[in-house]
Every structure is written in C-alpha cells, then in structure tokens.
XYZ file of C-alpha atoms in Angstrom:
726
model
C 112.566 74.741 95.939
C 110.826 78.053 95.313
C 111.740 81.017 93.036
C 110.908 83.667 95.519
C 110.737 83.701 99.460
C 108.727 86.967 100.406
C 109.245 88.128 103.870
C 107.494 90.849 106.042
C 110.313 91.622 108.758
C 109.710 92.186 112.336
C 107.317 93.611 113.415
C 103.686 95.463 111.881
C 100.543 94.091 113.321
C 99.758 91.195 115.944
C 95.975 90.511 114.627
C 96.314 90.268 110.726
C 99.287 89.896 108.292
C 100.215 92.971 106.483
C 99.027 92.486 102.859
C 101.963 93.363 100.693
C 103.516 89.983 100.369
C 99.861 88.350 99.771
C 99.327 90.920 97.233
C 102.853 89.918 95.352
C 102.275 86.331 95.872
C 98.733 86.639 94.059
C 100.592 88.141 91.213
C 103.499 85.686 90.978
C 100.642 83.176 90.642
C 99.435 84.636 87.401
C 102.975 84.419 85.934
C 103.732 80.845 86.999
C 106.438 81.895 89.543
C 106.642 79.864 92.356
C 106.739 81.662 95.800
C 106.776 81.289 99.578
C 105.756 84.112 101.982
C 106.432 84.542 105.349
C 105.280 87.082 108.266
C 108.354 86.938 110.678
C 106.829 89.367 112.831
C 104.214 87.273 114.302
C 106.363 84.181 114.285
C 109.054 86.184 116.297
C 106.487 87.460 118.607
C 105.311 83.528 119.233
C 108.715 82.511 119.753
C 109.351 85.349 122.127
C 106.219 85.132 124.300
C 106.063 81.835 125.846
C 107.070 80.210 128.924
C 110.233 78.727 127.611
C 111.871 82.089 126.200
C 110.562 84.079 128.944
C 112.241 81.669 131.308
C 115.670 82.563 129.679
C 114.558 86.243 129.826
C 113.946 86.402 133.572
C 117.354 84.703 134.007
C 119.479 86.792 131.782
C 117.804 89.935 133.351
C 118.957 88.793 136.662
C 122.158 87.751 135.452
C 123.081 90.917 134.024
C 121.747 92.928 136.658
C 119.415 95.072 134.340
C 116.529 94.969 136.707
C 116.586 98.577 137.929
C 113.057 100.120 138.194
C 110.805 98.981 141.058
C 108.130 97.758 138.021
C 110.881 95.543 136.780
C 111.647 94.271 140.148
C 107.889 93.443 140.989
C 107.694 91.438 137.869
C 110.785 89.602 138.538
C 109.420 88.673 142.069
C 106.296 87.513 140.100
C 107.876 85.580 137.484
C 106.198 82.383 138.200
C 103.057 83.730 138.027
C 103.890 84.977 134.756
C 105.737 81.727 133.377
C 102.473 79.905 134.532
C 99.926 82.097 132.737
C 101.731 82.887 129.639
C 101.049 80.135 127.157
C 97.628 80.272 128.050
C 97.171 83.955 127.721
C 98.659 83.623 124.247
C 96.037 80.527 123.495
C 93.200 82.863 124.728
C 94.483 85.688 122.395
C 94.634 83.541 119.396
C 90.752 82.333 119.855
C 91.938 79.206 121.106
C 91.009 79.147 124.569
C 87.860 81.201 125.062
C 86.842 79.887 128.225
C 90.019 81.213 130.144
C 88.155 84.398 129.744
C 86.170 84.196 133.404
C 89.483 83.427 134.856
C 91.338 86.732 133.069
C 88.165 88.810 134.267
C 88.853 87.669 137.979
C 91.190 89.897 140.254
C 93.626 87.558 141.231
C 94.595 85.620 137.996
C 96.951 87.670 136.436
C 99.976 89.113 137.935
C 99.487 92.948 137.468
C 102.462 95.534 136.816
C 102.259 99.231 135.761
C 100.082 98.694 132.678
C 97.498 97.817 135.013
C 97.524 101.268 137.064
C 94.968 102.699 134.628
C 92.374 100.265 135.399
C 90.811 102.615 138.056
C 90.244 104.927 135.194
C 88.735 102.379 132.995
C 86.634 100.371 135.184
C 83.649 102.125 134.316
C 84.255 101.272 130.819
C 83.988 97.460 131.451
C 80.258 97.826 131.955
C 79.677 98.351 128.359
C 82.254 95.893 127.240
C 81.441 91.934 126.715
C 83.436 89.392 128.820
C 85.861 88.340 125.878
C 86.354 92.116 125.130
C 87.317 92.959 128.804
C 89.544 89.899 128.921
C 91.208 90.717 125.883
C 91.729 94.120 127.093
C 93.334 92.567 130.334
C 95.498 90.120 128.676
C 96.810 92.999 126.249
C 97.891 95.148 129.716
C 99.759 91.704 130.625
C 101.432 91.563 127.385
C 102.582 95.345 127.571
C 103.752 94.710 131.054
C 105.832 91.617 129.734
C 107.146 94.047 126.722
C 108.045 96.809 129.144
C 110.060 94.454 130.830
C 111.960 93.332 127.763
C 112.515 96.959 126.958
C 114.214 97.535 130.289
C 116.337 94.568 130.570
C 116.678 92.786 127.297
C 116.415 95.146 124.330
C 115.284 98.865 124.636
C 114.564 98.863 120.647
C 111.569 96.330 121.130
C 107.542 97.188 120.313
C 104.999 95.119 119.556
C 104.161 96.552 116.236
C 107.847 98.023 115.664
C 111.321 97.478 115.772
C 114.397 99.604 116.454
C 111.983 102.264 114.757
C 114.011 105.105 115.732
C 117.017 104.245 113.100
C 114.503 104.216 110.264
C 113.191 107.580 110.923
C 114.308 110.324 108.868
C 117.625 108.596 108.956
C 119.045 110.881 106.304
C 122.624 108.947 106.625
C 123.015 105.190 106.740
C 125.643 105.713 109.606
C 123.951 104.879 112.517
C 121.993 102.112 111.459
C 125.446 100.663 109.562
C 126.920 100.991 113.040
C 123.991 98.886 114.856
C 124.051 96.316 111.914
C 127.970 95.768 112.309
C 127.197 95.351 116.213
C 126.317 91.821 117.668
C 122.936 90.561 117.072
C 120.688 91.280 119.773
C 118.591 88.458 121.708
C 115.151 89.337 119.548
C 117.670 89.500 116.322
C 118.851 85.563 117.094
C 115.189 84.717 117.499
C 114.610 86.363 114.099
C 117.627 84.489 112.265
C 116.940 81.142 113.874
C 113.385 81.553 112.119
C 114.830 82.921 108.922
C 117.261 80.508 108.492
C 114.760 77.458 108.560
C 112.758 79.200 106.009
C 115.673 79.485 103.432
C 116.763 75.969 104.200
C 113.029 74.719 103.501
C 112.370 76.880 100.459
C 116.133 77.112 98.857
C 114.885 80.317 96.827
C 116.780 82.102 93.971
C 115.697 85.493 95.222
C 114.490 86.638 98.671
C 112.409 89.789 98.687
C 111.839 91.717 101.834
C 108.691 94.212 101.798
C 109.191 97.242 104.120
C 106.215 98.993 104.846
C 107.332 101.118 107.902
C 110.609 102.557 109.697
C 109.770 99.700 112.380
C 110.566 97.152 109.799
C 113.990 98.492 108.310
C 116.402 97.404 110.753
C 115.090 93.694 110.855
C 114.935 93.789 107.218
C 118.820 94.814 106.610
C 119.651 92.264 109.753
C 117.964 89.518 107.992
C 119.715 90.382 104.593
C 123.012 90.842 106.273
C 122.341 86.970 107.607
C 121.459 85.781 104.008
C 124.456 87.542 102.511
C 126.991 85.780 105.006
C 125.502 82.362 105.019
C 123.857 82.071 101.513
C 125.966 84.489 99.121
C 124.234 82.913 96.098
C 120.776 83.992 97.061
C 120.094 87.395 95.752
C 118.220 90.038 97.802
C 115.438 92.796 97.016
C 113.859 95.222 98.891
C 110.466 97.212 98.357
C 107.431 98.366 100.103
C 106.116 101.671 101.717
C 109.370 102.614 103.342
C 111.776 102.461 100.149
C 108.964 104.083 98.228
C 108.670 107.133 100.105
C 112.036 107.343 101.847
C 114.607 105.884 99.693
C 114.121 107.508 96.410
C 117.197 109.640 96.826
C 119.820 106.938 98.025
C 123.409 107.183 97.118
C 125.576 105.175 100.083
C 126.997 102.202 98.361
C 126.993 100.592 101.883
C 123.398 99.674 101.574
C 124.266 97.458 98.792
C 126.270 95.163 101.150
C 123.172 93.792 102.454
C 120.462 94.072 99.418
C 121.001 93.519 95.578
C 118.146 95.553 94.362
C 115.343 98.265 95.819
C 112.194 98.975 93.833
C 110.008 101.715 94.115
C 106.239 101.869 93.708
C 104.148 99.474 92.327
C 105.883 96.050 92.933
C 104.316 93.941 90.316
C 106.109 94.718 87.055
C 109.620 95.612 88.702
C 109.690 92.475 90.814
C 108.776 90.359 87.710
C 111.978 91.812 85.932
C 114.168 91.361 88.912
C 113.383 87.533 88.937
C 113.886 87.552 85.152
C 117.310 89.410 85.777
C 118.314 87.128 88.588
C 117.197 83.811 86.722
C 118.960 85.153 83.417
C 115.604 85.577 81.611
C 115.957 89.266 80.990
C 118.267 92.255 81.405
C 116.082 95.016 81.826
C 115.068 96.653 85.012
C 112.333 99.185 86.124
C 112.347 101.833 88.893
C 115.063 99.550 90.548
C 118.554 100.894 92.210
C 121.344 98.467 91.945
C 124.889 98.794 92.783
C 126.905 99.326 89.425
C 130.666 100.109 88.767
C 130.913 101.090 92.159
C 128.096 103.526 92.355
C 124.425 103.407 93.165
C 122.268 103.603 89.759
C 118.910 104.084 89.066
C 117.525 101.677 86.555
C 114.240 102.533 84.724
C 115.009 101.426 81.204
C 112.407 99.180 80.564
C 109.373 100.208 78.162
C 106.892 97.892 79.582
C 104.228 99.626 81.151
C 102.630 98.692 84.621
C 99.980 96.099 85.033
C 96.188 97.221 85.407
C 94.611 96.519 88.589
C 92.397 93.984 86.916
C 95.653 92.102 85.695
C 97.689 91.725 89.151
C 95.410 88.656 90.444
C 93.705 88.072 94.028
C 95.794 88.347 96.853
C 96.839 84.949 98.176
C 97.269 83.941 101.757
C 98.887 80.793 101.609
C 101.866 79.913 103.497
C 100.829 82.524 106.168
C 99.872 80.886 109.740
C 96.554 82.581 109.847
C 95.484 80.882 113.057
C 98.376 82.110 115.197
C 97.655 85.990 114.862
C 96.699 87.486 118.332
C 93.789 89.753 119.001
C 94.542 92.593 121.300
C 92.288 95.474 122.664
C 94.510 98.413 124.032
C 91.707 100.713 124.829
C 87.766 100.140 125.485
C 86.697 101.703 122.275
C 84.995 99.222 119.882
C 86.022 101.425 116.708
C 89.600 101.776 117.891
C 89.741 98.132 118.516
C 89.480 97.373 114.813
C 93.140 97.971 114.160
C 94.391 95.530 116.657
C 91.177 92.964 117.396
C 90.158 90.356 114.736
C 91.565 88.807 111.559
C 91.108 91.056 108.312
C 91.424 89.914 104.564
C 92.624 93.054 103.039
C 92.067 94.182 99.617
C 91.975 97.335 97.527
C 89.016 99.140 95.796
C 91.259 101.501 93.891
C 94.849 102.454 93.399
C 95.914 106.027 94.537
C 93.430 108.625 95.502
C 90.678 110.008 93.751
C 91.014 113.302 95.026
C 94.672 113.653 95.093
C 94.873 117.424 96.306
C 95.868 117.444 99.944
C 98.623 119.688 100.419
C 100.347 117.577 103.448
C 100.165 114.201 101.235
C 102.609 112.817 99.257
C 100.484 113.315 96.199
C 103.589 113.687 93.691
C 104.358 109.870 94.279
C 102.545 107.041 92.205
C 100.893 105.776 95.191
C 98.938 108.503 95.456
C 98.876 110.132 91.987
C 97.773 107.254 89.864
C 94.192 106.683 90.091
C 92.850 103.509 89.206
C 89.490 102.014 90.554
C 88.775 98.044 90.429
C 85.432 97.115 88.793
C 82.954 96.144 91.584
C 82.211 92.597 90.192
C 85.881 91.785 89.885
C 86.321 93.022 93.495
C 83.668 90.776 94.789
C 85.060 87.650 92.691
C 88.184 88.391 95.010
C 86.264 88.673 98.289
C 84.884 85.313 97.351
C 88.013 83.762 96.479
C 89.632 84.887 99.482
C 86.762 83.868 101.835
C 87.299 80.348 100.311
C 90.959 80.378 100.847
C 91.069 81.732 104.534
C 87.782 81.002 105.903
C 87.437 84.694 107.071
C 84.828 86.842 106.083
C 86.112 90.131 107.329
C 87.699 92.738 104.992
C 89.764 95.883 105.621
C 89.798 97.956 102.331
C 93.262 99.598 102.546
C 92.520 102.469 100.249
C 93.934 106.022 100.510
C 90.453 106.990 100.000
C 87.630 104.697 98.853
C 85.502 106.679 96.148
C 81.925 106.880 97.005
C 80.852 105.553 93.439
C 82.678 102.341 93.629
C 81.786 101.812 97.508
C 77.840 101.907 96.170
C 78.561 99.553 93.258
C 80.667 97.397 95.707
C 77.789 97.198 98.006
C 75.016 96.436 95.271
C 77.117 93.498 93.802
C 77.412 92.173 97.274
C 73.846 92.374 97.900
C 73.161 91.008 94.577
C 75.207 87.872 95.377
C 73.681 87.577 98.918
C 76.959 87.673 100.571
C 77.368 87.916 104.350
C 80.711 90.007 105.045
C 81.971 92.560 107.459
C 83.881 95.249 106.075
C 85.451 98.609 106.727
C 87.730 101.008 104.937
C 89.146 104.766 104.670
C 87.256 107.592 103.269
C 87.052 111.292 102.850
C 84.167 112.744 104.608
C 82.673 114.457 101.278
C 78.920 115.272 100.526
C 78.365 112.420 98.418
C 77.784 110.347 101.481
C 74.211 110.847 101.728
C 71.936 109.103 104.266
C 70.706 106.504 101.849
C 74.391 105.701 100.628
C 75.277 105.074 104.150
C 72.339 102.877 104.762
C 73.052 101.120 101.689
C 76.772 100.400 103.010
C 75.513 99.282 106.418
C 73.318 96.796 104.597
C 76.393 95.005 102.654
C 78.407 94.583 105.869
C 80.155 98.084 106.244
C 80.475 98.541 110.030
C 83.036 101.367 110.181
C 84.697 104.236 108.334
C 88.092 106.154 109.056
C 88.598 109.506 107.510
C 90.656 112.784 107.616
C 89.029 115.898 109.464
C 92.626 116.935 109.970
C 92.356 120.412 111.313
C 88.873 121.234 112.268
C 89.221 124.976 110.839
C 87.527 125.836 107.351
C 90.461 128.260 106.870
C 93.147 125.512 107.087
C 90.880 123.098 105.635
C 90.800 125.299 102.391
C 94.562 125.790 102.746
C 95.114 122.088 102.967
C 92.788 121.733 99.777
C 90.834 119.166 101.470
C 87.703 119.938 99.610
C 85.371 119.838 102.733
C 84.276 121.965 105.582
C 83.598 121.154 109.090
C 79.864 121.595 108.402
C 80.004 118.788 106.103
C 82.079 116.739 108.017
C 79.288 116.947 110.525
C 76.649 116.411 108.325
C 78.615 113.155 106.769
C 79.437 111.534 109.958
C 76.052 111.998 111.228
C 74.682 110.190 108.236
C 76.891 107.312 109.007
C 76.450 107.152 112.705
C 72.770 106.868 112.103
C 73.329 104.187 109.802
C 74.936 102.333 112.766
C 78.288 102.344 110.854
C 81.250 103.652 113.386
C 83.610 106.762 112.503
C 87.076 107.115 113.317
C 88.800 110.635 112.522
C 92.164 111.382 111.718
C 93.201 114.705 113.398
C 96.310 117.150 112.995
C 97.656 120.043 114.666
C 100.540 122.145 113.822
C 99.914 122.726 110.058
C 101.831 125.580 108.718
C 100.444 129.024 109.799
C 98.057 127.425 112.518
C 97.629 129.555 115.377
C 97.135 128.825 118.941
C 93.635 129.781 118.808
C 93.083 127.636 115.860
C 94.438 124.779 117.935
C 91.904 125.274 121.010
C 89.124 126.038 118.450
C 89.741 122.887 116.837
C 89.758 120.991 120.049
C 86.398 122.651 120.596
C 85.100 121.385 117.333
C 86.300 117.826 118.035
C 84.638 118.014 121.405
C 81.297 118.907 120.109
C 81.310 115.961 117.401
C 82.056 113.383 120.117
C 79.710 114.870 122.446
C 76.870 114.423 119.914
C 78.093 111.077 119.346
C 78.633 111.257 115.526
C 82.310 110.332 115.812
C 83.436 107.363 118.030
C 87.225 107.388 117.742
C 90.013 109.627 116.775
C 93.674 110.351 116.656
C 95.804 113.438 117.014
C 99.022 113.527 115.039
C 101.483 116.505 114.626
C 102.095 117.793 111.324
C 105.088 116.407 109.547
C 106.725 118.027 106.566
C 107.340 115.430 103.912
C 109.823 115.739 100.845
C 107.206 114.666 98.462
C 104.082 116.630 99.453
C 103.211 120.126 98.183
C 104.374 121.873 101.253
C 107.554 119.945 100.829
C 107.943 120.692 97.498
C 107.168 124.342 97.613
C 107.765 125.297 101.292
C 107.789 129.058 100.702
C 104.040 129.110 99.671
C 103.089 127.815 102.827
C 105.156 130.043 104.956
C 107.584 127.041 106.085
C 111.598 127.190 106.150
C 112.873 123.723 105.770
C 116.121 122.529 107.215
C 118.163 121.368 104.373
C 120.448 118.067 104.883
C 122.593 116.321 102.693
C 120.721 112.999 101.839
C 122.750 109.746 101.209
C 119.910 107.243 102.565
C 116.392 108.103 103.584
C 114.567 111.352 102.861
C 110.833 111.958 103.842
C 110.296 113.785 107.444
C 111.986 117.303 107.126
C 112.721 119.009 109.929
C 111.212 122.948 109.415
C 110.218 126.168 111.116
C 106.894 127.663 110.588
C 106.874 131.441 110.375
C 104.494 131.529 113.535
C 107.124 130.386 115.618
C 104.729 128.421 117.502
C 106.063 125.263 119.293
C 103.020 123.071 118.368
C 104.358 120.155 120.520
C 103.351 121.803 123.940
C 99.636 120.762 122.876
C 100.344 117.256 122.376
C 99.609 115.939 125.809
C 96.361 117.729 126.263
C 94.987 117.253 122.893
C 95.713 113.430 123.332
C 94.478 113.203 126.661
C 91.172 114.938 126.012
C 90.713 112.713 122.991
C 91.015 109.611 125.024
C 88.263 110.803 127.496
C 85.969 111.741 124.689
C 86.529 108.568 123.274
C 85.228 106.941 126.604
C 82.391 109.149 126.497
C 83.592 111.449 129.392
C 84.840 114.787 130.002
C 82.566 116.779 127.725
C 81.820 119.482 130.698
C 85.512 119.993 131.231
C 86.867 123.414 130.640
C 89.172 123.193 127.653
C 91.856 124.752 129.819
C 91.894 121.735 132.349
C 93.345 119.596 129.663
C 96.746 121.630 129.339
C 99.325 122.552 131.948
C 99.996 125.516 129.780
C 98.095 128.649 129.474
C 95.451 128.458 126.422
C 92.966 131.146 125.128
C 89.490 130.518 125.363
C 87.694 128.950 122.113
C 85.700 131.345 119.985
C 83.508 128.542 118.876
C 79.992 128.568 120.034
C 79.140 125.548 122.183
C 76.082 124.601 119.794
C 77.944 125.050 116.474
C 78.146 121.479 115.606
C 74.412 120.903 116.630
C 73.321 123.787 114.291
C 75.397 122.535 111.211
C 73.100 119.379 111.634
C 69.857 121.555 111.804
C 70.218 122.270 107.728
C 66.988 121.621 105.933
C 67.169 118.498 104.011
C 66.852 119.100 100.443
C 63.994 117.337 98.522
C 65.607 117.583 94.981
C 66.561 114.517 93.516
C 68.768 113.671 90.401
C 67.053 112.108 87.701
C 70.036 109.645 87.215
C 69.796 108.672 90.843
C 69.401 104.919 91.448
C 66.174 103.783 93.282
C 67.046 100.577 95.242
C 64.741 98.289 97.447
C 66.330 96.749 100.204
C 63.349 95.322 102.135
C 61.265 91.955 101.907
C 57.857 91.694 99.972
C 55.128 93.214 101.938
C 52.027 91.278 103.487
C 49.284 92.602 101.210
C 45.355 92.905 102.423
C 42.785 94.016 100.089
C 40.344 96.322 101.565
C 37.098 98.043 100.326
C 36.363 101.638 101.704
C 33.091 103.190 101.499
C 32.546 106.960 102.174
C 29.316 108.712 101.508
C 27.995 106.178 99.009
C 31.281 105.906 97.241
C 33.207 102.599 97.368
C 36.728 102.070 96.104
C 39.506 99.653 96.683
C 42.535 99.887 98.989
C 45.701 97.777 99.617
C 46.911 97.639 103.449
C 50.972 97.297 102.836
C 52.819 95.771 105.864
C 56.418 95.715 105.707
C 58.724 93.702 108.212
C 62.178 94.631 108.803
C 64.764 92.832 111.131
C 63.689 95.112 114.289
C 60.197 96.323 113.672
C 57.468 96.568 110.877
C 55.945 99.568 109.035
C 52.430 99.733 107.416
C 50.169 101.966 105.667
C 47.103 101.916 103.273
C 46.986 103.392 99.870
C 44.497 103.117 96.730
C 44.892 99.960 94.985
C 46.406 101.272 91.748
C 49.001 103.294 93.612
C 49.873 100.337 95.894
C 49.906 97.889 92.968
C 52.145 100.006 90.920
C 54.588 100.668 94.019
C 54.538 96.993 94.425
C 55.772 96.524 90.966
C 58.409 99.243 91.469
C 59.704 97.486 94.533
C 60.292 94.343 92.655
C 62.119 96.153 89.870
C 64.218 98.029 92.368
C 65.931 95.131 94.283
C 69.758 94.870 94.104
C 69.753 91.675 92.007
C 67.757 93.590 89.262
C 68.844 96.157 86.583
C 69.093 99.466 88.245
C 66.193 101.949 87.927
C 66.958 105.474 87.825
C 64.631 108.080 89.569
C 63.414 109.498 86.151
C 62.458 105.950 85.030
C 60.432 105.395 88.396
C 58.735 109.105 87.697
C 57.949 108.068 83.910
C 56.542 104.974 84.837
C 54.079 106.393 87.295
C 53.188 109.493 85.301
C 52.273 107.065 82.864
C 49.341 106.035 84.742
C 48.795 108.602 87.467
C 48.963 112.370 87.781
C 51.282 114.307 90.465
C 54.259 112.221 91.035
C 55.752 114.475 93.347
C 52.677 114.409 95.647
C 52.835 110.646 95.956
C 56.773 110.281 96.164
C 56.817 113.027 98.915
C 53.772 111.572 100.817
C 54.038 110.460 104.448
C 53.605 106.858 103.450
C 56.172 106.796 100.891
C 58.499 108.804 103.470
C 58.009 106.374 105.777
C 58.964 103.581 103.366
C 62.315 105.694 102.633
C 62.817 104.876 106.512
C 62.612 101.304 105.949
C 64.635 100.089 103.091
C 63.629 102.322 99.686
C 66.711 104.236 98.790
C 67.852 106.637 96.302
C 71.540 106.649 95.517
C-alpha cells in the first residue's frame, strides 16, 4: 500500500519522463510519505504499438469500414509487413536492438506510406547522419505512418505527445470536455484504464494525484479520474501541474468536481503535503487549492505556512518509472532539434522562476515565473550525482525558464572540480554575459546545447517586448556559443501586437542570415498568443490589442484578440516554417524570400550583410577586477634554455601545452614563465578562485607592465587553449 499514486496521464514525451512526478516523489521522500509514480503515456504507447494490438487495430478498421484514404488502404494492404516488423522496431528505438539499424537503412525492410514521401527531399541529409541516427529517423517515419492509420481509422484524437489536445485548448467552458467524458471510452481510453486499474490495485493508494502539464494531457486525466471515482469511490483525487497553474485559476464549474476532489495551483510541494494531511485526517488546512464546498467551487488558501525553499524540496526521484522502455525518435535530420525527442535525460532545475521576469508576452504575474530562487551550485551537483547513481544516466536537461549565467558558471566550475563527466543543455536568454570564455567553460563542463528566445528579430519589437537584448547582441552571443561547439536553438515569434508585414519579412531575413553564418543551428516559429496572465493580457490597451471577452467557467489562458494593425499573421505561417525547415538543413539561403510564400510580400529592408557586420565589432580588452581567472588546461612540458645575444646570457623557459586535439608552445623569460606556471596551478577549478585583480597584483609584486605581458601574443595564445577570464 502507498499513501499516494502520482500519475502523468497520456501523452507527453516518448524519450524521457516528464519530471513533475519525480520532483514531487523526491519531496515526499523528505516527509516520509510513501508514493508510487507512473508515466501512463509511455505505458499506453507500448501497449498500443505492438504486434498483438495492431493486429486488432487492422481488424477493427476493416470491420468498421473506416479505411477511406488511399494511404490507409495501402497500409492495410501491407499489414503483414507492419506486424512482422513492429516489435523489432520498438526494441531498436528503446536501444535494445542496435544491429537492426542496417536492416532499417535498407530500401526494402520497412513498409513505407505517406510519411516516407519526404525522403526524396531529405536524402542529402543522410550523408551527414550516422547509421544509427538514419535508422532512428526511418523508424520514426514508420511509427508516424502507423499513427496516421490510428487517427484515420480508430481515434482522431490520437497524437504521440498529446491526446485530445483540442479539448483542452482555451476550453473556457467545460461543456465539450464533459460531453466527451460522458461518451463511451475510446479504444485508447480502454488501454489506458486497464493499465490504470492494475496500478490502483497494486498500490491501493489513499490519494491519486494527476500531474497535467499540457492541454494534451487534460482529457486523459479526467477520463482516468472518472474511472477511479466510479470503481474506487473511497480514493481521493487531486490535480495539479502546468495546465491548472496557468489555465484553471478562474474555475467555477462544479461539474469538474465530479471527477476530482482537489485542484492545486503553483508550486505543488506544500499544497500536496497539506492535501495529503487533509485526506488522512492529520490536518484541516489547504493552500492554493480549489475544492467543492456547500455546492460551489471554493478556493482555499488559509494556511499560514510558507512554501518550501528550493534547497528543502529534495532530489527528484525516478524510482518506479520504467526508464529502459522509453523510445528515442528523430523526426528531422537536425542534431539540435533531435535533443527533445532522442535520448534519456534526467531533468533538474537550476533556479525557480526567471531572473529577468519582464517579457511582456510571458506569464510573469504567476509564481512559476515571478518568484526567482536559484539553487546553490554545490547542491545542484550533489543532486546530479544522486541521479546518476539512481538512473545510470549522465545526460541532464535543466528545464529552467531561463538559466542565469552566473549560476551556470558556478555549476560548471563545480562539475569540473568534482571531475564529473556529464552531458547537459538548458534554456537561456541571449544576454551579453555569455562571453566567449564563459561559453568555453560551459562546454568544458559538458554543455552541448542551449535554447533561447530571439522572438521577433526586430529591435523595435524586442524593446516593446522588454526582452533586454538586441539583434546584434543575440548574433554575438550565438557566435560565442557556436565557436565553443555548443549548439543553439532559437524560439522565434511572429504576429506580436503592432508588428507590421515589413517587420515580419525583415525578421525572416535576420533569421536567414543567422543560419547562413552558422551561428544558429535550430529554431521554431510560433505565432504570438495572448495569454491572460501576461502584461499584454493584463493591460491590452497599452499594446494596441482588443481582447474578446468571454465568460470563464473552466480554462482561461489563451485569449482571442484583434490587433489594431488588422493584419492576418496566420498567412505567413507556412512560408516562415517552410523556410526555417530548409535553413535548419543548410539549404535555401540563396532563394528570394518571396519564393517561400504563396502571397505577395515586400522586399526586405535589411542589408544582406547585416548580421555579418554585427559580428565585426572590436573585442574590448577591458577586464573587470573581480573577474575570475580559471585554467582548464593541463600542466605543460617545460624545457629550460639559455639564450645568448651580443655577449648577454639569460635563461628562458619553453612551455608546451597539450590539448585534446593539438598543442601550443611559446618561449618566455624564466622569471615570467615561472610566475605563469605558479598562477596556472592556483587557477584550476579545484582551487579557490583567483580574481583578475589578484593576478595583476601578484605579477606587479615582482615585475612591471602587467598589461604588456597579459595582452602579449604568448598569453593571448594561451587564452585560446584553456586560460579563461570569467
């Protein structure tokens, strides 16, 4: 028996667990509360995509006469080929059948339907992909074909990372969702509920908690809750997570509480602890929690207790999750883009909230953004070591809103100090503190990629957004990351209030140049969405926006609106996304922007070398006295030499520094060389940090003209081989 059953309902990611239940389980461990967690999403996918289940699906589709399209008919005709290969392909994508890659890459092993039509366009990309990645990509297309068959013939709401998402998006009223919940369960519902029942019977919990991060999880959460209420009425049900936190803050519909007993908002640790105590009779207080009371929806927030600090919530615990069953897929042949779907990542957070917290399109009024609290680097690395020991995985995705540069620096130094070998990536702001040297430090600690918001590549709009960056600054920062061999993904936006057609075209030209210069490797365009808790949503008149006001009884986040420009920004969607897809694959840079669109667009006003010129700014040699000096290199080979010239003899040191890929050497006076060797020994990550001022003072105790030495050709060469100023 467990006190709590923690469930992520279908569907989120195929390749790695969504971390919310692991975070909560880690916290509950600190309180001595027993729990069991389940990712129903991956379990349903595995129950669905196997030979036996798909045999039933083909039979059902034929019997119900739902195979209408030419694509569906082709797949049904090839059903025996699908049934023969399906289990082997799943094992391959789970990393358990690597030798199948050669078969997958052959022309006649996998049955091919409509998803494979893009292969002619992508054949060139396979030259840069290894066999395993190419095989994963082909296997992914194969699964997407099968998904299309399910959507056409069995369940139109199915999607690999979402289920019935439409029902959760901007559902101001509960009516449509309620109607679907009172209809007969679908085939996928039945798979889900069978798995759920097994877990309930095994764990016999007092409280079941559904974490609902996205609209695509909402329907399944309610369907599962409905099943528990009907069959296990003594079990109480709570709901929390990203969707309630942003969408259900104005809920009034009492029908929702036919399915759940509690809906909590914002950080879940303390509210869930109090809900647990409430259920087991140990307490009567609730915090940030909706319940049904006296026939109405009531918001309970009477607890005087403050939320736990980040250092108090424990380390995420991935126990119970079937980590070896997740499926790695590669949807497109872009190494940065595949990070979201390929490989198993332990998920951690460097800091709660956003240290910037000003972007006008963002939900900065909500606690998950507004309350900024970093975690100490030492504690973060303690948690890293704990998760490596538990999961056996050394890949980490830090899921911050925007990881702070200062903490990323401290984290990297602590990782290097402990001599850990990990691989990690995170989300950032493209701010000026990401210097060349900081990027090299991040890379040395295992950082392979960053993602960040360029949003609209227009300085006017970036200022209106209060992004705190310029296009020039973004270009310079992404160049720093790229030169450190850290991949860069950029979130791109169009349709921000007052954005003109010209600004959209100019933004695309900026993006084209960034990709052509190779300083951004991946990106994604999304159309601006007006959200209720953002500054634009709270004060629409200040941004030239007229919102459509609706009665809210259920979800409230995305708001319909009209922009005073009157522009239909959706007409640019296809052209922006098609051009970006090509840019990500390194092609299409010479095409006119007009060629990407089927509507007339104006010519860009951006000079064709604008981004290139942004990168030509002179490097400043000024260094803050408090900057840290760090040596990441090895101890050099030292050869003493005696130099004689015009009767004068003096001693020199020849220093040879070996890196992983090359070597660097120079000769200097013995006294200067010895001083430099001493400083390098003191500047390694495992030593107390040296400031630039300390280094300068130490030099000037024995020598003159520090700047002449520090900015000499020899030392500047050393700056290219592991000597960093941070």
